[in-house]
Short mmCIF file of C-alpha atoms in Angstrom, two decimals:
data_model
loop_
_atom_site.label_atom_id
_atom_site.label_comp_id
_atom_site.label_asym_id
_atom_site.label_seq_id
_atom_site.Cartn_x
_atom_site.Cartn_y
_atom_site.Cartn_z
CA MET A 135 -4.70 8.72 -31.34
CA PRO A 136 -1.03 9.32 -30.45
CA LEU A 137 -0.09 10.88 -27.13
CA ASP A 138 0.42 14.65 -27.13
CA PRO A 139 3.87 15.15 -25.53
CA ASP A 140 3.55 18.90 -25.05
CA ARG A 141 0.14 18.58 -23.43
CA LEU A 142 1.20 15.78 -21.09
CA LEU A 143 4.63 17.04 -20.09
CA ASP A 144 3.19 20.48 -19.33
CA LEU A 145 0.46 19.13 -17.01
CA ASP A 146 0.53 20.84 -13.62
CA LEU A 147 -0.52 18.18 -11.11
CA PRO A 148 -1.39 19.61 -7.71
CA VAL A 149 0.05 18.37 -4.43
CA ARG A 150 -2.54 16.10 -2.81
CA ARG A 151 -3.21 14.94 0.73
CA TYR A 152 -4.34 11.39 1.46
CA SER A 153 -5.81 10.74 4.91
CA TYR A 154 -6.60 7.23 6.09
CA GLU A 155 -7.57 5.18 9.10
CA ASP A 156 -6.24 1.72 9.92
CA ARG A 157 -9.21 0.31 7.98
CA GLU A 158 -7.55 1.14 4.61
CA PRO A 159 -4.27 -0.78 5.16
CA MET A 160 -6.24 -3.76 6.50
CA LEU A 161 -8.64 -3.69 3.53
CA TYR A 162 -5.65 -3.40 1.21
CA ALA A 163 -4.03 -6.44 2.79
CA LEU A 164 -7.21 -8.49 2.32
CA ALA A 165 -7.54 -7.24 -1.27
CA VAL A 166 -4.06 -8.51 -2.18
CA GLY A 167 -4.58 -11.93 -0.63
CA ALA A 168 -3.84 -11.68 3.09
CA THR A 169 -5.90 -13.93 5.34
CA ALA A 170 -6.79 -13.99 9.02
CA GLY A 171 -3.59 -15.98 9.49
CA ASP A 172 -1.56 -12.93 8.40
CA LEU A 173 -2.43 -11.25 11.69
CA GLY A 174 0.15 -8.47 11.48
CA PHE A 175 -1.47 -7.08 8.33
CA VAL A 176 -5.17 -7.50 9.15
CA TYR A 177 -5.42 -6.74 12.89
CA GLU A 178 -5.29 -3.19 14.26
CA ARG A 179 -3.11 -4.20 17.21
CA ASP A 180 0.50 -3.53 16.14
CA LEU A 181 -0.68 -3.20 12.54
CA LYS A 182 1.96 -3.40 9.81
CA VAL A 183 1.36 -1.82 6.41
CA ILE A 184 2.31 -3.72 3.26
CA PRO A 185 4.79 -1.39 1.46
CA SER A 186 2.94 -1.51 -1.88
CA PHE A 187 0.13 0.36 -0.11
CA ALA A 188 2.01 3.32 -1.60
CA GLN A 189 -0.03 2.81 -4.76
CA ILE A 190 -3.28 3.25 -2.86
CA ALA A 191 -2.04 6.36 -1.06
CA GLY A 192 -0.91 7.88 -4.34
CA TYR A 193 -3.68 6.70 -6.67
CA ASP A 194 -5.17 9.43 -8.85
CA ASP A 195 -6.61 9.17 -12.36
CA SER A 196 -8.33 12.57 -12.39
CA TRP A 197 -5.64 14.04 -14.66
CA LEU A 198 -6.18 11.57 -17.53
CA GLU A 199 -8.95 13.58 -19.17
CA ASN A 200 -6.87 16.76 -19.06
CA GLY A 201 -4.08 14.80 -20.73
CA GLY A 202 -6.36 13.67 -23.56
CA ILE A 203 -6.32 10.02 -22.40
CA ASP A 204 -9.24 7.61 -22.86
CA LEU A 205 -9.50 5.51 -19.68
CA GLN A 206 -10.78 2.53 -21.69
CA GLN A 207 -7.42 2.32 -23.47
CA VAL A 208 -5.27 2.40 -20.31
CA VAL A 209 -3.67 -0.54 -18.49
CA HIS A 210 -0.80 -0.55 -16.02
CA GLY A 211 2.61 -1.12 -17.59
CA SER A 212 5.00 -1.26 -14.63
CA LEU A 213 5.66 -0.05 -11.11
CA ASP A 214 8.95 0.72 -9.37
CA ILE A 215 8.85 1.89 -5.73
CA GLU A 216 11.78 2.87 -3.52
CA PHE A 217 11.04 2.87 0.22
CA PHE A 218 12.68 5.12 2.81
CA ASP A 219 10.44 4.35 5.78
CA SER A 220 7.38 2.30 6.72
CA PHE A 221 3.86 3.69 6.42
CA ALA A 222 2.09 4.60 9.64
CA ALA A 223 -0.88 2.38 10.48
CA SER A 224 -3.09 5.46 10.11
CA GLY A 225 -2.50 9.11 9.37
CA ALA A 226 -2.02 11.38 6.39
CA ALA A 227 0.37 11.47 3.45
CA GLU A 228 1.45 14.29 1.15
CA ILE A 229 1.61 13.23 -2.50
CA ARG A 230 3.63 15.06 -5.15
CA THR A 231 3.18 13.76 -8.70
CA GLY A 232 4.37 14.64 -12.17
CA ILE A 233 4.81 13.24 -15.66
CA ALA A 234 8.40 12.01 -15.78
CA GLY A 235 8.53 10.80 -19.38
CA LEU A 236 6.79 9.19 -22.34
CA GLY A 237 7.56 5.95 -24.17
CA ASP A 238 6.76 5.45 -27.86
CA LYS A 239 6.16 1.90 -29.14
CA GLY A 240 5.53 3.12 -32.70
CA GLN A 241 2.70 4.17 -34.98
CA GLY A 242 -0.52 2.32 -34.24
CA ARG A 243 1.03 0.64 -31.22
CA GLY A 244 1.16 1.69 -27.58
CA GLY A 245 2.22 4.89 -25.93
CA ILE A 246 3.51 4.85 -22.35
CA ILE A 247 3.14 7.55 -19.71
CA HIS A 248 5.70 7.43 -16.89
CA GLN A 249 4.32 9.12 -13.78
CA SER A 250 6.58 9.99 -10.85
CA MET A 251 5.23 10.18 -7.32
CA GLY A 252 6.80 11.16 -4.01
CA ILE A 253 5.05 10.31 -0.74
CA ALA A 254 5.85 11.90 2.62
CA GLN A 255 4.38 11.55 6.10
CA ASN A 256 4.98 13.98 8.97
CA GLY A 257 7.60 15.78 6.93
CA ARG A 258 9.65 12.63 6.22
CA PRO A 259 9.91 10.83 2.86
CA VAL A 260 8.29 7.39 2.82
CA ALA A 261 8.41 6.31 -0.83
CA ASN A 262 9.23 7.36 -4.39
CA CYS A 263 7.43 5.64 -7.23
CA LEU A 264 7.71 5.51 -11.01
CA SER A 265 4.46 4.19 -12.47
CA SER A 266 4.05 3.41 -16.17
CA LEU A 267 0.65 3.49 -17.87
CA PHE A 268 0.30 1.73 -21.23
CA VAL A 269 -2.15 3.51 -23.55
CA ARG A 270 -3.19 1.24 -26.41
CA GLY A 271 -2.89 2.71 -29.90
CA ALA A 272 -1.25 5.91 -28.63
CA GLY A 273 2.25 5.43 -30.03
CA GLY A 274 3.79 7.17 -33.03
CA PHE A 275 4.18 10.62 -31.48
CA GLY A 276 7.86 10.95 -32.31
CA GLY A 277 9.94 8.84 -29.94
CA ASP A 278 10.66 8.48 -26.25
CA ARG A 279 10.68 11.61 -24.13
CA GLY A 280 12.00 12.17 -20.60
CA ARG A 281 12.75 9.59 -17.94
CA GLN A 282 12.40 5.89 -18.77
CA PRO A 283 12.28 3.00 -16.26
CA ASP A 284 15.15 0.53 -15.85
CA ALA A 285 15.00 -2.73 -17.79
CA VAL A 286 15.78 -5.86 -15.76
CA ALA A 287 16.61 -9.35 -17.04
CA MET A 288 16.12 -12.56 -15.11
CA PRO A 289 19.24 -14.52 -14.08
CA GLU A 290 20.09 -17.66 -16.00
CA GLY A 291 19.44 -21.09 -14.52
CA ALA A 292 16.70 -22.60 -12.44
CA PRO A 293 14.94 -20.35 -9.90
CA HIS A 294 15.93 -20.66 -6.25
CA ALA A 295 12.29 -20.77 -5.14
CA ILE A 296 8.87 -21.28 -6.72
CA VAL A 297 5.76 -20.15 -4.83
CA GLU A 298 2.13 -20.60 -5.91
CA VAL A 299 -0.47 -18.08 -4.76
CA GLY A 300 -4.17 -18.28 -5.53
CA THR A 301 -6.32 -15.27 -6.34
CA ALA A 302 -10.00 -15.00 -5.45
CA THR A 303 -12.85 -14.71 -7.96
CA ASN A 304 -14.05 -11.57 -6.15
CA GLN A 305 -10.60 -10.03 -5.74
CA ALA A 306 -11.04 -7.25 -8.32
CA ALA A 307 -14.43 -6.37 -6.84
CA LEU A 308 -12.77 -6.03 -3.44
CA PHE A 309 -9.68 -4.16 -4.65
CA ARG A 310 -11.70 -1.47 -6.45
CA LEU A 311 -13.14 -0.36 -3.10
CA LEU A 312 -9.71 1.15 -2.40
CA GLY A 313 -10.18 3.80 -5.10
CA ASP A 314 -9.56 2.48 -8.63
CA ARG A 315 -13.12 2.25 -9.99
CA ASN A 316 -12.10 1.57 -13.61
CA PRO A 317 -15.03 -0.52 -14.97
CA LEU A 318 -12.49 -2.74 -16.76
CA HIS A 319 -12.20 -4.64 -13.47
CA ILE A 320 -15.91 -5.21 -12.77
CA ASP A 321 -18.09 -4.65 -15.87
CA PRO A 322 -18.12 -7.57 -18.38
CA GLU A 323 -19.45 -5.38 -21.19
CA PHE A 324 -16.76 -2.74 -20.65
CA ALA A 325 -14.08 -5.45 -20.47
CA ARG A 326 -15.19 -6.97 -23.79
CA ALA A 327 -15.16 -3.53 -25.42
CA ALA A 328 -11.59 -3.16 -24.18
CA GLY A 329 -10.60 -6.50 -25.73
CA PHE A 330 -10.83 -8.87 -22.75
CA GLU A 331 -13.16 -11.85 -22.43
CA THR A 332 -13.99 -10.98 -18.81
CA PRO A 333 -12.98 -8.29 -16.29
CA ILE A 334 -9.32 -8.47 -15.29
CA LEU A 335 -7.56 -7.95 -11.98
CA HIS A 336 -6.02 -4.52 -11.39
CA GLY A 337 -2.32 -4.48 -12.19
CA ALA A 338 -1.77 -2.77 -8.84
CA ALA A 339 -3.53 -5.70 -7.15
CA THR A 340 -1.25 -8.22 -8.85
CA PHE A 341 1.69 -6.05 -7.78
CA GLY A 342 0.38 -6.13 -4.21
CA VAL A 343 0.02 -9.91 -4.28
CA ALA A 344 3.65 -10.12 -5.38
CA CYS A 345 4.77 -7.70 -2.65
CA LEU A 346 2.97 -9.65 0.07
CA THR A 347 4.43 -12.91 -1.26
CA VAL A 348 7.97 -11.50 -1.07
CA LEU A 349 7.34 -10.12 2.43
CA LYS A 350 6.23 -13.52 3.69
CA THR A 351 8.85 -15.55 1.78
CA PHE A 352 11.99 -13.42 2.21
CA CYS A 353 11.35 -10.70 4.84
CA ASP A 354 9.79 -12.62 7.74
CA GLY A 355 6.73 -10.40 7.27
CA GLU A 356 8.66 -7.24 8.22
CA PRO A 357 7.84 -4.30 5.87
CA GLY A 358 10.83 -2.26 7.08
CA ARG A 359 13.21 -4.72 5.44
CA MET A 360 11.91 -3.96 1.92
CA LYS A 361 13.86 -1.11 0.33
CA ARG A 362 12.70 -1.38 -3.28
CA PHE A 363 10.02 -3.29 -5.14
CA ALA A 364 9.46 -3.24 -8.90
CA ALA A 365 7.83 -5.29 -11.64
CA ARG A 366 6.57 -5.02 -15.21
CA PHE A 367 3.08 -6.24 -16.15
CA SER A 368 3.44 -8.67 -19.03
CA GLY A 369 -0.12 -9.98 -19.24
CA PRO A 370 -3.54 -9.81 -17.59
CA VAL A 371 -4.65 -11.79 -14.55
CA PHE A 372 -8.22 -13.04 -14.42
CA PRO A 373 -9.62 -13.23 -10.88
CA GLY A 374 -9.54 -16.80 -9.59
CA GLU A 375 -6.31 -17.77 -11.37
CA THR A 376 -3.28 -19.17 -9.56
CA LEU A 377 -0.06 -17.17 -9.79
CA VAL A 378 3.22 -19.07 -9.99
CA PHE A 379 6.18 -16.96 -8.81
CA SER A 380 9.76 -17.86 -9.74
CA PHE A 381 12.44 -16.21 -7.58
CA TRP A 382 16.19 -15.83 -8.12
CA GLN A 383 18.29 -14.53 -5.24
CA THR A 384 21.45 -12.58 -6.11
CA ASP A 385 24.03 -10.88 -3.89
CA THR A 386 22.11 -7.63 -3.73
CA GLU A 387 18.49 -8.35 -4.61
CA ILE A 388 15.76 -10.86 -5.41
CA ARG A 389 14.49 -11.02 -8.95
CA PHE A 390 11.23 -12.64 -9.99
CA ARG A 391 8.56 -13.23 -12.57
CA ALA A 392 5.10 -14.78 -12.41
CA SER A 393 2.70 -16.64 -14.67
CA ALA A 394 -0.95 -17.65 -14.55
CA LYS A 395 -0.87 -21.40 -13.89
CA GLU A 396 -4.12 -22.24 -15.65
CA ARG A 397 -3.06 -20.63 -18.94
CA ASN A 398 0.73 -20.96 -18.56
CA ALA A 399 0.77 -17.26 -19.47
CA PRO A 400 3.23 -14.62 -18.20
CA VAL A 401 1.70 -11.90 -16.02
CA LEU A 402 4.73 -10.27 -14.30
CA ASP A 403 8.32 -9.91 -15.50
CA GLY A 404 11.39 -7.88 -14.64
CA GLY A 405 10.58 -8.16 -10.96
CA ARG A 406 13.17 -6.99 -8.47
CA THR A 407 13.24 -6.31 -4.78
CA THR A 408 16.01 -5.10 -2.49
CA ILE A 409 15.94 -6.42 1.07
CA GLY A 410 17.72 -4.72 3.97
#
């Protein structure tokens, strides 16, 4: 069934408050691949918060039903986060969300919901995010509406760096404890009904793995240096696969994409990060 533009664009999403202890950023770090060796992200003393934690602070799927969206048909399309400050190791965040736009892939194909999100702590802005949700079979509603995310191409030539990162077979089971309980990531029967052979890793988890990889490779593990982080999800990741990241460094940013090594299949594209 096609998306209903009037229904979605008129949704009134309430301001939310997200409170957390240091346990949540540490659990997030472990769920996106940090180990005991990444002490700054997993130890409460001088704890640093991985910037992509913004997706955990802002996560909310309660509005989907009111928007006429079937959760079984939804997968993440892309994420683009601009950072103004680092997250506190514990505290509270104020979340303001809205539907920024809709993308139409055509009749019988996908529809895309672009959700904007602003996060503030102690009266100061921390992050702005544009999150795209791909709804299978929901296109054909009459064309794109509202704000659309930027499209980014990879530079020509060989990448400047290639980094391999393994995922764990239980990574989706761990990541869902942070709030996204979509059965697509844990229930084999639900995953098959959705068209996947087995449960897949959350797109937000893959995004977090990428963010942590960039932090360690280009930022000396310092979250405050990351000013923007974005990527498009181009294919599923199955827990236990190895991700191969290709990085190109330009004058102003680092661009990247990633593939699943075992299948030689793309999983992330259009990646970009700005380092300060």
